[in-house]
Amino acid sequence: MAKRKNPDQAPAGPTVEVAAGSGVCFGVQRALRLAEEALAHRQAVWCLGPLIHNPQEMERLEANGFRVIESLQEAEGGGVLLIRSHGLGPDVVEEARRRGMRIVDATCPLVRRVQTLAVELAREGYQVVVAGEAAHPEVRAILGHSPTAKVVGDAEELRALDLAGRVALVAQTTFSPERFREMAAAMVSRDLAEVRVIHTICAATVERQRAAALLAERVDVMFVVGGRNSANTNRLVELCRGRGVATHHVEHAGEVTAEHLRGHRRAGVAAGASTPQWIIEAICGRIKALQSGAD
Ligand code: F3S
């Protein structure tokens, strides 16, 4: 656990500070822009799973005709299949094409890079290992492209993995950098013919996590904003709690209560990659109102 700063150094009045790099990353921004463009053509726009892990932003899109589905069978009458930033396996895309759907690909270029690496490394004879969460859609899509890849969540799982010969380690783009380093060290210490470690965690994720952790060290209470189903938001919550600060995971301003702020003068806000600016601003406004006793 990191050392907390001396509270005597704190400014007198209540404060609220937002961690640098909080909110929507360029990959999600691009996906939202492509969704808006597709909706502007007045065709049905279908998406397998939420486009972004933010219920409020999804409600806004759905009000404009965007439809989230669990399987392609639900997409009646064709239209557009929008591939979200997590990507999709090629078999699913092929199936959509067979059904006469037009594909709009919003796979984040950094996620695409992991997919391409997994395919190329497997082709070159490496056993590909993906550091990530097996159930996460990004990881499922990577496996769709490179079905022989194996997924592990931490160094312990990696040590237990049956590996031989040439092995390459890549990561889910939103994976924890610390955990990836531990896994890389565990991989290198194994008796393998060749090990390649390719750092594929996105810079926006690294920066967001670093800034949230630094902020958590100098405030009394943290609010981490983002969907409860968002892996990168949950990771921020874990990181802030790991700094020993009271941390609340909230999706919208209405969830911030006076109780959360009782006895805490310095509030910090960090937000996951899917959280729009307007939600961050609403949460800061709510904190300020509660701090001033106006709410
Ligand atoms: Fe892409 Fe990084 Fe965002 S991988 S979707 S820019 S969190």
PDB file of C-alpha atoms and ligand atoms in Angstrom:
ATOM      1  CA  MET A   1       0.000   0.000   0.000  1.00  0.00           C
ATOM      2  CA  ALA A   2       1.406   3.439  -0.952  1.00  0.00           C
ATOM      3  CA  LYS A   3       2.189   6.006   1.742  1.00  0.00           C
ATOM      4  CA  ARG A   4      -0.568   8.691   2.087  1.00  0.00           C
ATOM      5  CA  LYS A   5       0.532  12.332   2.197  1.00  0.00           C
ATOM      6  CA  ASN A   6       0.491  14.370   5.393  1.00  0.00           C
ATOM      7  CA  PRO A   7      -3.034  15.869   5.697  1.00  0.00           C
ATOM      8  CA  ASP A   8      -1.499  18.989   7.330  1.00  0.00           C
ATOM      9  CA  GLN A   9      -0.226  19.979   3.884  1.00  0.00           C
ATOM     10  CA  ALA A  10      -3.772  20.078   2.514  1.00  0.00           C
ATOM     11  CA  PRO A  11      -5.539  23.336   1.559  1.00  0.00           C
ATOM     12  CA  ALA A  12      -8.136  24.529   4.090  1.00  0.00           C
ATOM     13  CA  GLY A  13     -11.340  24.456   1.974  1.00  0.00           C
ATOM     14  CA  PRO A  14     -13.051  21.461   0.411  1.00  0.00           C
ATOM     15  CA  THR A  15     -11.685  20.570  -3.017  1.00  0.00           C
ATOM     16  CA  VAL A  16     -12.525  18.300  -5.914  1.00  0.00           C
ATOM     17  CA  GLU A  17      -9.903  17.294  -8.429  1.00  0.00           C
ATOM     18  CA  VAL A  18     -10.215  15.174 -11.571  1.00  0.00           C
ATOM     19  CA  ALA A  19      -7.387  12.748 -12.425  1.00  0.00           C
ATOM     20  CA  ALA A  20      -5.541  13.549 -15.657  1.00  0.00           C
ATOM     21  CA  GLY A  21      -6.554  11.425 -18.632  1.00  0.00           C
ATOM     22  CA  SER A  22      -9.996  10.617 -17.182  1.00  0.00           C
ATOM     23  CA  GLY A  23     -12.857   9.866 -19.515  1.00  0.00           C
ATOM     24  CA  VAL A  24     -13.397   8.804 -23.077  1.00  0.00           C
ATOM     25  CA  CYS A  25     -10.273   7.571 -24.874  1.00  0.00           C
ATOM     26  CA  PHE A  26      -9.698   8.062 -28.606  1.00  0.00           C
ATOM     27  CA  GLY A  27     -10.796   4.476 -29.402  1.00  0.00           C
ATOM     28  CA  VAL A  28     -14.179   4.966 -27.737  1.00  0.00           C
ATOM     29  CA  GLN A  29     -14.532   8.447 -29.235  1.00  0.00           C
ATOM     30  CA  ARG A  30     -13.960   6.963 -32.673  1.00  0.00           C
ATOM     31  CA  ALA A  31     -16.543   4.210 -32.017  1.00  0.00           C
ATOM     32  CA  LEU A  32     -19.105   6.810 -30.910  1.00  0.00           C
ATOM     33  CA  ARG A  33     -18.450   8.939 -34.014  1.00  0.00           C
ATOM     34  CA  LEU A  34     -18.875   5.897 -36.304  1.00  0.00           C
ATOM     35  CA  ALA A  35     -22.110   4.985 -34.494  1.00  0.00           C
ATOM     36  CA  GLU A  36     -23.500   8.524 -34.930  1.00  0.00           C
ATOM     37  CA  GLU A  37     -22.536   8.487 -38.619  1.00  0.00           C
ATOM     38  CA  ALA A  38     -24.232   5.119 -39.160  1.00  0.00           C
ATOM     39  CA  LEU A  39     -27.372   6.321 -37.349  1.00  0.00           C
ATOM     40  CA  ALA A  40     -27.463   9.432 -39.558  1.00  0.00           C
ATOM     41  CA  HIS A  41     -28.139   7.150 -42.570  1.00  0.00           C
ATOM     42  CA  ARG A  42     -31.401   6.085 -40.918  1.00  0.00           C
ATOM     43  CA  GLN A  43     -30.603   2.391 -41.260  1.00  0.00           C
ATOM     44  CA  ALA A  44     -30.976  -0.076 -38.397  1.00  0.00           C
ATOM     45  CA  VAL A  45     -27.676  -0.081 -36.473  1.00  0.00           C
ATOM     46  CA  TRP A  46     -27.050  -3.213 -34.446  1.00  0.00           C
ATOM     47  CA  CYS A  47     -24.246  -3.883 -32.006  1.00  0.00           C
ATOM     48  CA  LEU A  48     -23.313  -7.138 -30.276  1.00  0.00           C
ATOM     49  CA  GLY A  49     -23.134  -5.946 -26.668  1.00  0.00           C
ATOM     50  CA  PRO A  50     -23.016  -2.321 -25.475  1.00  0.00           C
ATOM     51  CA  LEU A  51     -20.924  -0.061 -27.685  1.00  0.00           C
ATOM     52  CA  ILE A  52     -19.308   1.368 -24.590  1.00  0.00           C
ATOM     53  CA  HIS A  53     -19.543   0.317 -20.961  1.00  0.00           C
ATOM     54  CA  ASN A  54     -21.542   3.314 -19.917  1.00  0.00           C
ATOM     55  CA  PRO A  55     -25.302   2.844 -19.364  1.00  0.00           C
ATOM     56  CA  GLN A  56     -26.115   6.578 -19.588  1.00  0.00           C
ATOM     57  CA  GLU A  57     -24.346   7.034 -22.935  1.00  0.00           C
ATOM     58  CA  MET A  58     -25.948   3.818 -24.232  1.00  0.00           C
ATOM     59  CA  GLU A  59     -29.417   5.120 -23.288  1.00  0.00           C
ATOM     60  CA  ARG A  60     -28.714   8.269 -25.318  1.00  0.00           C
ATOM     61  CA  LEU A  61     -27.679   6.226 -28.386  1.00  0.00           C
ATOM     62  CA  GLU A  62     -30.616   3.836 -28.045  1.00  0.00           C
ATOM     63  CA  ALA A  63     -32.990   6.782 -28.016  1.00  0.00           C
ATOM     64  CA  ASN A  64     -31.592   7.570 -31.493  1.00  0.00           C
ATOM     65  CA  GLY A  65     -32.232   4.075 -32.845  1.00  0.00           C
ATOM     66  CA  PHE A  66     -29.100   2.201 -31.833  1.00  0.00           C
ATOM     67  CA  ARG A  67     -29.869  -1.436 -30.924  1.00  0.00           C
ATOM     68  CA  VAL A  68     -27.809  -3.656 -28.631  1.00  0.00           C
ATOM     69  CA  ILE A  69     -28.239  -7.388 -29.276  1.00  0.00           C
ATOM     70  CA  GLU A  70     -26.846 -10.601 -27.816  1.00  0.00           C
ATOM     71  CA  SER A  71     -26.766 -12.580 -31.060  1.00  0.00           C
ATOM     72  CA  LEU A  72     -27.072 -11.885 -34.776  1.00  0.00           C
ATOM     73  CA  GLN A  73     -30.412 -13.765 -34.889  1.00  0.00           C
ATOM     74  CA  GLU A  74     -31.975 -10.747 -33.168  1.00  0.00           C
ATOM     75  CA  ALA A  75     -30.959  -8.394 -36.023  1.00  0.00           C
ATOM     76  CA  GLU A  76     -34.024  -8.685 -38.175  1.00  0.00           C
ATOM     77  CA  GLY A  77     -34.116  -7.068 -41.610  1.00  0.00           C
ATOM     78  CA  GLY A  78     -30.381  -6.543 -42.110  1.00  0.00           C
ATOM     79  CA  GLY A  79     -28.972  -3.050 -41.658  1.00  0.00           C
ATOM     80  CA  VAL A  80     -25.601  -2.189 -40.175  1.00  0.00           C
ATOM     81  CA  LEU A  81     -23.526  -4.248 -37.753  1.00  0.00           C
ATOM     82  CA  LEU A  82     -21.279  -1.887 -35.848  1.00  0.00           C
ATOM     83  CA  ILE A  83     -18.215  -3.652 -34.453  1.00  0.00           C
ATOM     84  CA  ARG A  84     -17.418  -1.996 -31.139  1.00  0.00           C
ATOM     85  CA  SER A  85     -13.938  -0.945 -30.000  1.00  0.00           C
ATOM     86  CA  HIS A  86     -13.317  -4.383 -28.397  1.00  0.00           C
ATOM     87  CA  GLY A  87     -13.461  -5.992 -31.860  1.00  0.00           C
ATOM     88  CA  LEU A  88     -15.161  -9.207 -32.989  1.00  0.00           C
ATOM     89  CA  GLY A  89     -13.964 -12.593 -34.162  1.00  0.00           C
ATOM     90  CA  PRO A  90     -13.860 -13.091 -37.975  1.00  0.00           C
ATOM     91  CA  ASP A  91     -16.467 -15.893 -37.880  1.00  0.00           C
ATOM     92  CA  VAL A  92     -19.063 -13.528 -36.386  1.00  0.00           C
ATOM     93  CA  VAL A  93     -18.312 -10.851 -38.989  1.00  0.00           C
ATOM     94  CA  GLU A  94     -18.593 -13.436 -41.753  1.00  0.00           C
ATOM     95  CA  GLU A  95     -21.942 -14.592 -40.400  1.00  0.00           C
ATOM     96  CA  ALA A  96     -23.205 -10.960 -40.385  1.00  0.00           C
ATOM     97  CA  ARG A  97     -22.130 -10.546 -44.010  1.00  0.00           C
ATOM     98  CA  ARG A  98     -23.957 -13.766 -44.938  1.00  0.00           C
ATOM     99  CA  ARG A  99     -27.064 -12.222 -43.389  1.00  0.00           C
ATOM    100  CA  GLY A 100     -26.669  -9.243 -45.707  1.00  0.00           C
ATOM    101  CA  MET A 101     -25.532  -6.801 -43.043  1.00  0.00           C
ATOM    102  CA  ARG A 102     -23.192  -3.912 -43.816  1.00  0.00           C
ATOM    103  CA  ILE A 103     -20.198  -3.832 -41.473  1.00  0.00           C
ATOM    104  CA  VAL A 104     -18.971  -0.652 -39.813  1.00  0.00           C
ATOM    105  CA  ASP A 105     -15.759  -1.535 -38.015  1.00  0.00           C
ATOM    106  CA  ALA A 106     -15.079   0.526 -34.882  1.00  0.00           C
ATOM    107  CA  THR A 107     -12.428  -1.860 -33.535  1.00  0.00           C
ATOM    108  CA  CYS A 108      -9.887   0.339 -31.759  1.00  0.00           C
ATOM    109  CA  PRO A 109      -6.644   0.390 -33.795  1.00  0.00           C
ATOM    110  CA  LEU A 110      -4.728  -0.647 -30.655  1.00  0.00           C
ATOM    111  CA  VAL A 111      -7.016  -3.650 -30.168  1.00  0.00           C
ATOM    112  CA  ARG A 112      -6.605  -4.468 -33.866  1.00  0.00           C
ATOM    113  CA  ARG A 113      -2.833  -4.477 -33.314  1.00  0.00           C
ATOM    114  CA  VAL A 114      -3.157  -7.197 -30.623  1.00  0.00           C
ATOM    115  CA  GLN A 115      -5.394  -9.272 -32.933  1.00  0.00           C
ATOM    116  CA  THR A 116      -2.876  -8.932 -35.792  1.00  0.00           C
ATOM    117  CA  LEU A 117       0.084  -9.763 -33.536  1.00  0.00           C
ATOM    118  CA  ALA A 118      -1.690 -12.858 -32.180  1.00  0.00           C
ATOM    119  CA  VAL A 119      -2.323 -14.104 -35.734  1.00  0.00           C
ATOM    120  CA  GLU A 120       1.194 -13.335 -37.015  1.00  0.00           C
ATOM    121  CA  LEU A 121       2.999 -14.760 -33.983  1.00  0.00           C
ATOM    122  CA  ALA A 122       0.979 -17.990 -34.177  1.00  0.00           C
ATOM    123  CA  ARG A 123       1.803 -18.186 -37.885  1.00  0.00           C
ATOM    124  CA  GLU A 124       5.510 -17.780 -37.042  1.00  0.00           C
ATOM    125  CA  GLY A 125       5.266 -20.792 -34.718  1.00  0.00           C
ATOM    126  CA  TYR A 126       4.920 -19.113 -31.318  1.00  0.00           C
ATOM    127  CA  GLN A 127       2.503 -20.307 -28.670  1.00  0.00           C
ATOM    128  CA  VAL A 128       0.636 -17.059 -28.030  1.00  0.00           C
ATOM    129  CA  VAL A 129      -0.315 -16.264 -24.442  1.00  0.00           C
ATOM    130  CA  VAL A 130      -2.714 -13.383 -23.792  1.00  0.00           C
ATOM    131  CA  ALA A 131      -2.546 -11.636 -20.408  1.00  0.00           C
ATOM    132  CA  GLY A 132      -6.180 -10.735 -19.830  1.00  0.00           C
ATOM    133  CA  GLU A 133      -9.644 -11.697 -18.645  1.00  0.00           C
ATOM    134  CA  ALA A 134     -10.898 -14.718 -20.584  1.00  0.00           C
ATOM    135  CA  ALA A 135     -14.514 -13.525 -20.554  1.00  0.00           C
ATOM    136  CA  HIS A 136     -13.748  -9.973 -21.715  1.00  0.00           C
ATOM    137  CA  PRO A 137     -15.074  -9.282 -25.232  1.00  0.00           C
ATOM    138  CA  GLU A 138     -11.704  -7.938 -26.398  1.00  0.00           C
ATOM    139  CA  VAL A 139     -10.010 -11.188 -25.363  1.00  0.00           C
ATOM    140  CA  ARG A 140     -12.776 -13.305 -26.902  1.00  0.00           C
ATOM    141  CA  ALA A 141     -12.278 -11.426 -30.174  1.00  0.00           C
ATOM    142  CA  ILE A 142      -8.493 -11.970 -30.033  1.00  0.00           C
ATOM    143  CA  LEU A 143      -9.140 -15.712 -29.583  1.00  0.00           C
ATOM    144  CA  GLY A 144     -11.578 -15.557 -32.498  1.00  0.00           C
ATOM    145  CA  HIS A 145      -8.682 -14.383 -34.660  1.00  0.00           C
ATOM    146  CA  SER A 146      -6.076 -16.670 -33.093  1.00  0.00           C
ATOM    147  CA  PRO A 147      -7.879 -19.730 -31.677  1.00  0.00           C
ATOM    148  CA  THR A 148      -4.730 -21.484 -30.387  1.00  0.00           C
ATOM    149  CA  ALA A 149      -3.858 -18.576 -28.063  1.00  0.00           C
ATOM    150  CA  LYS A 150      -4.090 -19.211 -24.304  1.00  0.00           C
ATOM    151  CA  VAL A 151      -5.411 -16.678 -21.794  1.00  0.00           C
ATOM    152  CA  VAL A 152      -4.024 -16.162 -18.304  1.00  0.00           C
ATOM    153  CA  GLY A 153      -5.025 -13.642 -15.652  1.00  0.00           C
ATOM    154  CA  ASP A 154      -1.918 -13.463 -13.464  1.00  0.00           C
ATOM    155  CA  ALA A 155       1.630 -14.750 -12.939  1.00  0.00           C
ATOM    156  CA  GLU A 156       0.431 -17.738 -10.916  1.00  0.00           C
ATOM    157  CA  GLU A 157      -1.820 -18.926 -13.726  1.00  0.00           C
ATOM    158  CA  LEU A 158       1.030 -18.394 -16.171  1.00  0.00           C
ATOM    159  CA  ARG A 159       3.400 -20.530 -14.070  1.00  0.00           C
ATOM    160  CA  ALA A 160       0.806 -23.321 -14.071  1.00  0.00           C
ATOM    161  CA  LEU A 161       0.375 -23.194 -17.850  1.00  0.00           C
ATOM    162  CA  ASP A 162       1.741 -26.087 -19.884  1.00  0.00           C
ATOM    163  CA  LEU A 163       4.219 -24.338 -22.207  1.00  0.00           C
ATOM    164  CA  ALA A 164       7.149 -25.445 -24.342  1.00  0.00           C
ATOM    165  CA  GLY A 165       9.247 -24.168 -27.241  1.00  0.00           C
ATOM    166  CA  ARG A 166       8.713 -20.615 -28.504  1.00  0.00           C
ATOM    167  CA  VAL A 167       6.224 -18.527 -26.574  1.00  0.00           C
ATOM    168  CA  ALA A 168       4.962 -14.962 -27.064  1.00  0.00           C
ATOM    169  CA  LEU A 169       3.155 -12.916 -24.418  1.00  0.00           C
ATOM    170  CA  VAL A 170       0.783 -10.081 -25.369  1.00  0.00           C
ATOM    171  CA  ALA A 171      -1.837  -8.286 -23.254  1.00  0.00           C
ATOM    172  CA  GLN A 172      -5.431  -7.150 -23.362  1.00  0.00           C
ATOM    173  CA  THR A 173      -5.140  -3.396 -23.996  1.00  0.00           C
ATOM    174  CA  THR A 174      -6.697  -2.476 -20.645  1.00  0.00           C
ATOM    175  CA  PHE A 175      -4.704  -4.980 -18.583  1.00  0.00           C
ATOM    176  CA  SER A 176      -2.833  -3.941 -15.443  1.00  0.00           C
ATOM    177  CA  PRO A 177       0.761  -2.916 -16.324  1.00  0.00           C
ATOM    178  CA  GLU A 178       2.063  -4.200 -12.951  1.00  0.00           C
ATOM    179  CA  ARG A 179       0.445  -7.570 -13.411  1.00  0.00           C
ATOM    180  CA  PHE A 180       1.789  -7.740 -16.960  1.00  0.00           C
ATOM    181  CA  ARG A 181       5.333  -7.063 -15.705  1.00  0.00           C
ATOM    182  CA  GLU A 182       4.971  -9.868 -13.134  1.00  0.00           C
ATOM    183  CA  MET A 183       3.758 -12.203 -15.850  1.00  0.00           C
ATOM    184  CA  ALA A 184       6.602 -11.228 -18.180  1.00  0.00           C
ATOM    185  CA  ALA A 185       9.109 -11.982 -15.391  1.00  0.00           C
ATOM    186  CA  ALA A 186       7.401 -15.335 -14.704  1.00  0.00           C
ATOM    187  CA  MET A 187       7.532 -16.164 -18.411  1.00  0.00           C
ATOM    188  CA  VAL A 188      11.228 -15.284 -18.793  1.00  0.00           C
ATOM    189  CA  SER A 189      12.159 -17.404 -15.752  1.00  0.00           C
ATOM    190  CA  ARG A 190      10.663 -20.520 -17.352  1.00  0.00           C
ATOM    191  CA  ASP A 191      12.777 -22.984 -19.270  1.00  0.00           C
ATOM    192  CA  LEU A 192      11.582 -22.154 -22.783  1.00  0.00           C
ATOM    193  CA  ALA A 193      13.416 -22.126 -26.129  1.00  0.00           C
ATOM    194  CA  GLU A 194      12.409 -18.523 -26.827  1.00  0.00           C
ATOM    195  CA  VAL A 195      10.256 -15.913 -25.121  1.00  0.00           C
ATOM    196  CA  ARG A 196       8.863 -12.789 -26.759  1.00  0.00           C
ATOM    197  CA  VAL A 197       7.079 -10.235 -24.613  1.00  0.00           C
ATOM    198  CA  ILE A 198       5.158  -7.563 -26.486  1.00  0.00           C
ATOM    199  CA  HIS A 199       3.699  -4.736 -24.426  1.00  0.00           C
ATOM    200  CA  THR A 200       0.271  -4.091 -25.944  1.00  0.00           C
ATOM    201  CA  ILE A 201      -1.377  -2.243 -23.051  1.00  0.00           C
ATOM    202  CA  CYS A 202      -2.636   1.052 -24.413  1.00  0.00           C
ATOM    203  CA  ALA A 203      -0.878   4.235 -23.327  1.00  0.00           C
ATOM    204  CA  ALA A 204      -4.192   5.911 -22.444  1.00  0.00           C
ATOM    205  CA  THR A 205      -4.899   3.068 -19.990  1.00  0.00           C
ATOM    206  CA  VAL A 206      -1.439   3.281 -18.414  1.00  0.00           C
ATOM    207  CA  GLU A 207      -1.706   7.063 -18.035  1.00  0.00           C
ATOM    208  CA  ARG A 208      -5.265   6.887 -16.658  1.00  0.00           C
ATOM    209  CA  GLN A 209      -4.262   4.295 -14.045  1.00  0.00           C
ATOM    210  CA  ARG A 210      -1.102   6.194 -13.064  1.00  0.00           C
ATOM    211  CA  ALA A 211      -2.941   9.513 -12.658  1.00  0.00           C
ATOM    212  CA  ALA A 212      -5.790   7.915 -10.660  1.00  0.00           C
ATOM    213  CA  ALA A 213      -3.317   6.227  -8.297  1.00  0.00           C
ATOM    214  CA  LEU A 214      -1.377   9.481  -7.775  1.00  0.00           C
ATOM    215  CA  LEU A 215      -4.566  11.426  -7.086  1.00  0.00           C
ATOM    216  CA  ALA A 216      -5.783   8.724  -4.667  1.00  0.00           C
ATOM    217  CA  GLU A 217      -2.645   9.322  -2.604  1.00  0.00           C
ATOM    218  CA  ARG A 218      -3.436  12.993  -1.953  1.00  0.00           C
ATOM    219  CA  VAL A 219      -7.218  13.060  -1.413  1.00  0.00           C
ATOM    220  CA  ASP A 220      -9.509  11.771   1.370  1.00  0.00           C
ATOM    221  CA  VAL A 221     -12.117  10.164  -0.831  1.00  0.00           C
ATOM    222  CA  MET A 222     -12.154   8.964  -4.445  1.00  0.00           C
ATOM    223  CA  PHE A 223     -15.101   8.643  -6.808  1.00  0.00           C
ATOM    224  CA  VAL A 224     -14.411   6.348  -9.733  1.00  0.00           C
ATOM    225  CA  VAL A 225     -16.919   6.914 -12.501  1.00  0.00           C
ATOM    226  CA  GLY A 226     -17.937   4.353 -15.101  1.00  0.00           C
ATOM    227  CA  GLY A 227     -20.139   1.372 -15.858  1.00  0.00           C
ATOM    228  CA  ARG A 228     -20.097  -1.416 -13.256  1.00  0.00           C
ATOM    229  CA  ASN A 229     -19.495  -3.821 -16.155  1.00  0.00           C
ATOM    230  CA  SER A 230     -16.431  -1.873 -17.332  1.00  0.00           C
ATOM    231  CA  ALA A 231     -13.166  -3.767 -16.764  1.00  0.00           C
ATOM    232  CA  ASN A 232     -10.984  -0.660 -16.945  1.00  0.00           C
ATOM    233  CA  THR A 233     -13.218   1.201 -14.440  1.00  0.00           C
ATOM    234  CA  ASN A 234     -13.126  -1.726 -12.014  1.00  0.00           C
ATOM    235  CA  ARG A 235      -9.347  -1.702 -12.321  1.00  0.00           C
ATOM    236  CA  LEU A 236      -9.282   1.998 -11.326  1.00  0.00           C
ATOM    237  CA  VAL A 237     -11.423   1.196  -8.267  1.00  0.00           C
ATOM    238  CA  GLU A 238      -9.017  -1.588  -7.288  1.00  0.00           C
ATOM    239  CA  LEU A 239      -6.005   0.726  -7.731  1.00  0.00           C
ATOM    240  CA  CYS A 240      -7.494   3.549  -5.647  1.00  0.00           C
ATOM    241  CA  ARG A 241      -8.540   1.177  -2.849  1.00  0.00           C
ATOM    242  CA  GLY A 242      -5.025  -0.234  -2.968  1.00  0.00           C
ATOM    243  CA  ARG A 243      -3.797   3.274  -2.056  1.00  0.00           C
ATOM    244  CA  GLY A 244      -5.807   3.072   1.173  1.00  0.00           C
ATOM    245  CA  VAL A 245      -8.330   5.771   0.310  1.00  0.00           C
ATOM    246  CA  ALA A 246     -12.127   5.508   0.704  1.00  0.00           C
ATOM    247  CA  THR A 247     -13.249   4.770  -2.861  1.00  0.00           C
ATOM    248  CA  HIS A 248     -16.766   4.746  -4.338  1.00  0.00           C
ATOM    249  CA  HIS A 249     -17.629   3.343  -7.757  1.00  0.00           C
ATOM    250  CA  VAL A 250     -20.444   5.443  -9.223  1.00  0.00           C
ATOM    251  CA  GLU A 251     -22.146   5.501 -12.607  1.00  0.00           C
ATOM    252  CA  HIS A 252     -23.866   8.878 -12.316  1.00  0.00           C
ATOM    253  CA  ALA A 253     -24.086  11.985 -10.141  1.00  0.00           C
ATOM    254  CA  GLY A 254     -27.204  10.780  -8.291  1.00  0.00           C
ATOM    255  CA  GLU A 255     -25.135   8.044  -6.631  1.00  0.00           C
ATOM    256  CA  VAL A 256     -22.854  10.527  -4.807  1.00  0.00           C
ATOM    257  CA  THR A 257     -24.224  11.089  -1.299  1.00  0.00           C
ATOM    258  CA  ALA A 258     -23.478  13.412   1.605  1.00  0.00           C
ATOM    259  CA  GLU A 259     -22.525  10.298   3.577  1.00  0.00           C
ATOM    260  CA  HIS A 260     -19.687   9.609   1.083  1.00  0.00           C
ATOM    261  CA  LEU A 261     -18.238  13.049   1.804  1.00  0.00           C
ATOM    262  CA  ARG A 262     -18.709  13.126   5.568  1.00  0.00           C
ATOM    263  CA  GLY A 263     -15.350  13.889   7.196  1.00  0.00           C
ATOM    264  CA  HIS A 264     -13.583  14.096   3.818  1.00  0.00           C
ATOM    265  CA  ARG A 265     -12.539  17.538   2.567  1.00  0.00           C
ATOM    266  CA  ARG A 266     -10.499  16.603  -0.474  1.00  0.00           C
ATOM    267  CA  ALA A 267     -12.377  14.613  -3.100  1.00  0.00           C
ATOM    268  CA  GLY A 268     -10.845  13.063  -6.199  1.00  0.00           C
ATOM    269  CA  VAL A 269     -12.576  11.884  -9.368  1.00  0.00           C
ATOM    270  CA  ALA A 270     -11.233   9.381 -11.892  1.00  0.00           C
ATOM    271  CA  ALA A 271     -13.205   7.975 -14.808  1.00  0.00           C
ATOM    272  CA  GLY A 272     -12.986   4.926 -17.027  1.00  0.00           C
ATOM    273  CA  ALA A 273     -12.370   5.001 -20.788  1.00  0.00           C
ATOM    274  CA  SER A 274     -16.104   4.967 -21.557  1.00  0.00           C
ATOM    275  CA  THR A 275     -17.211   7.881 -19.389  1.00  0.00           C
ATOM    276  CA  PRO A 276     -18.301  10.988 -21.295  1.00  0.00           C
ATOM    277  CA  GLN A 277     -17.192  14.419 -20.113  1.00  0.00           C
ATOM    278  CA  TRP A 278     -20.758  15.484 -19.252  1.00  0.00           C
ATOM    279  CA  ILE A 279     -21.045  12.707 -16.643  1.00  0.00           C
ATOM    280  CA  ILE A 280     -17.682  13.674 -15.076  1.00  0.00           C
ATOM    281  CA  GLU A 281     -18.811  17.318 -14.922  1.00  0.00           C
ATOM    282  CA  ALA A 282     -22.156  16.364 -13.379  1.00  0.00           C
ATOM    283  CA  ILE A 283     -20.378  14.345 -10.680  1.00  0.00           C
ATOM    284  CA  CYS A 284     -17.955  17.198  -9.887  1.00  0.00           C
ATOM    285  CA  GLY A 285     -20.946  19.564  -9.690  1.00  0.00           C
ATOM    286  CA  ARG A 286     -22.732  17.228  -7.293  1.00  0.00           C
ATOM    287  CA  ILE A 287     -19.644  16.871  -5.071  1.00  0.00           C
ATOM    288  CA  LYS A 288     -19.194  20.658  -4.953  1.00  0.00           C
ATOM    289  CA  ALA A 289     -22.871  21.173  -4.108  1.00  0.00           C
ATOM    290  CA  LEU A 290     -22.665  18.632  -1.276  1.00  0.00           C
ATOM    291  CA  GLN A 291     -19.387  20.114  -0.022  1.00  0.00           C
ATOM    292  CA  SER A 292     -20.968  23.567   0.151  1.00  0.00           C
ATOM    293  CA  GLY A 293     -24.074  22.163   1.826  1.00  0.00           C
ATOM    294  CA  ALA A 294     -26.260  23.296  -1.069  1.00  0.00           C
ATOM    295  CA  ASP A 295     -27.656  19.809  -1.699  1.00  0.00           C
TER     296      ASP A 295
HETATM  297 FE1  F3S B   1      -8.408   1.770 -27.556  1.00  0.00          FE
HETATM  298 FE2  F3S B   1      -7.074   2.204 -25.356  1.00  0.00          FE
HETATM  299 FE3  F3S B   1      -9.464   3.115 -25.627  1.00  0.00          FE
HETATM  300  S1  F3S B   1      -7.159   0.335 -26.513  1.00  0.00           S
HETATM  301  S2  F3S B   1     -10.525   1.669 -26.925  1.00  0.00           S
HETATM  302  S3  F3S B   1      -7.675   3.735 -26.830  1.00  0.00           S
HETATM  303  S4  F3S B   1      -8.619   2.270 -23.776  1.00  0.00           S
END
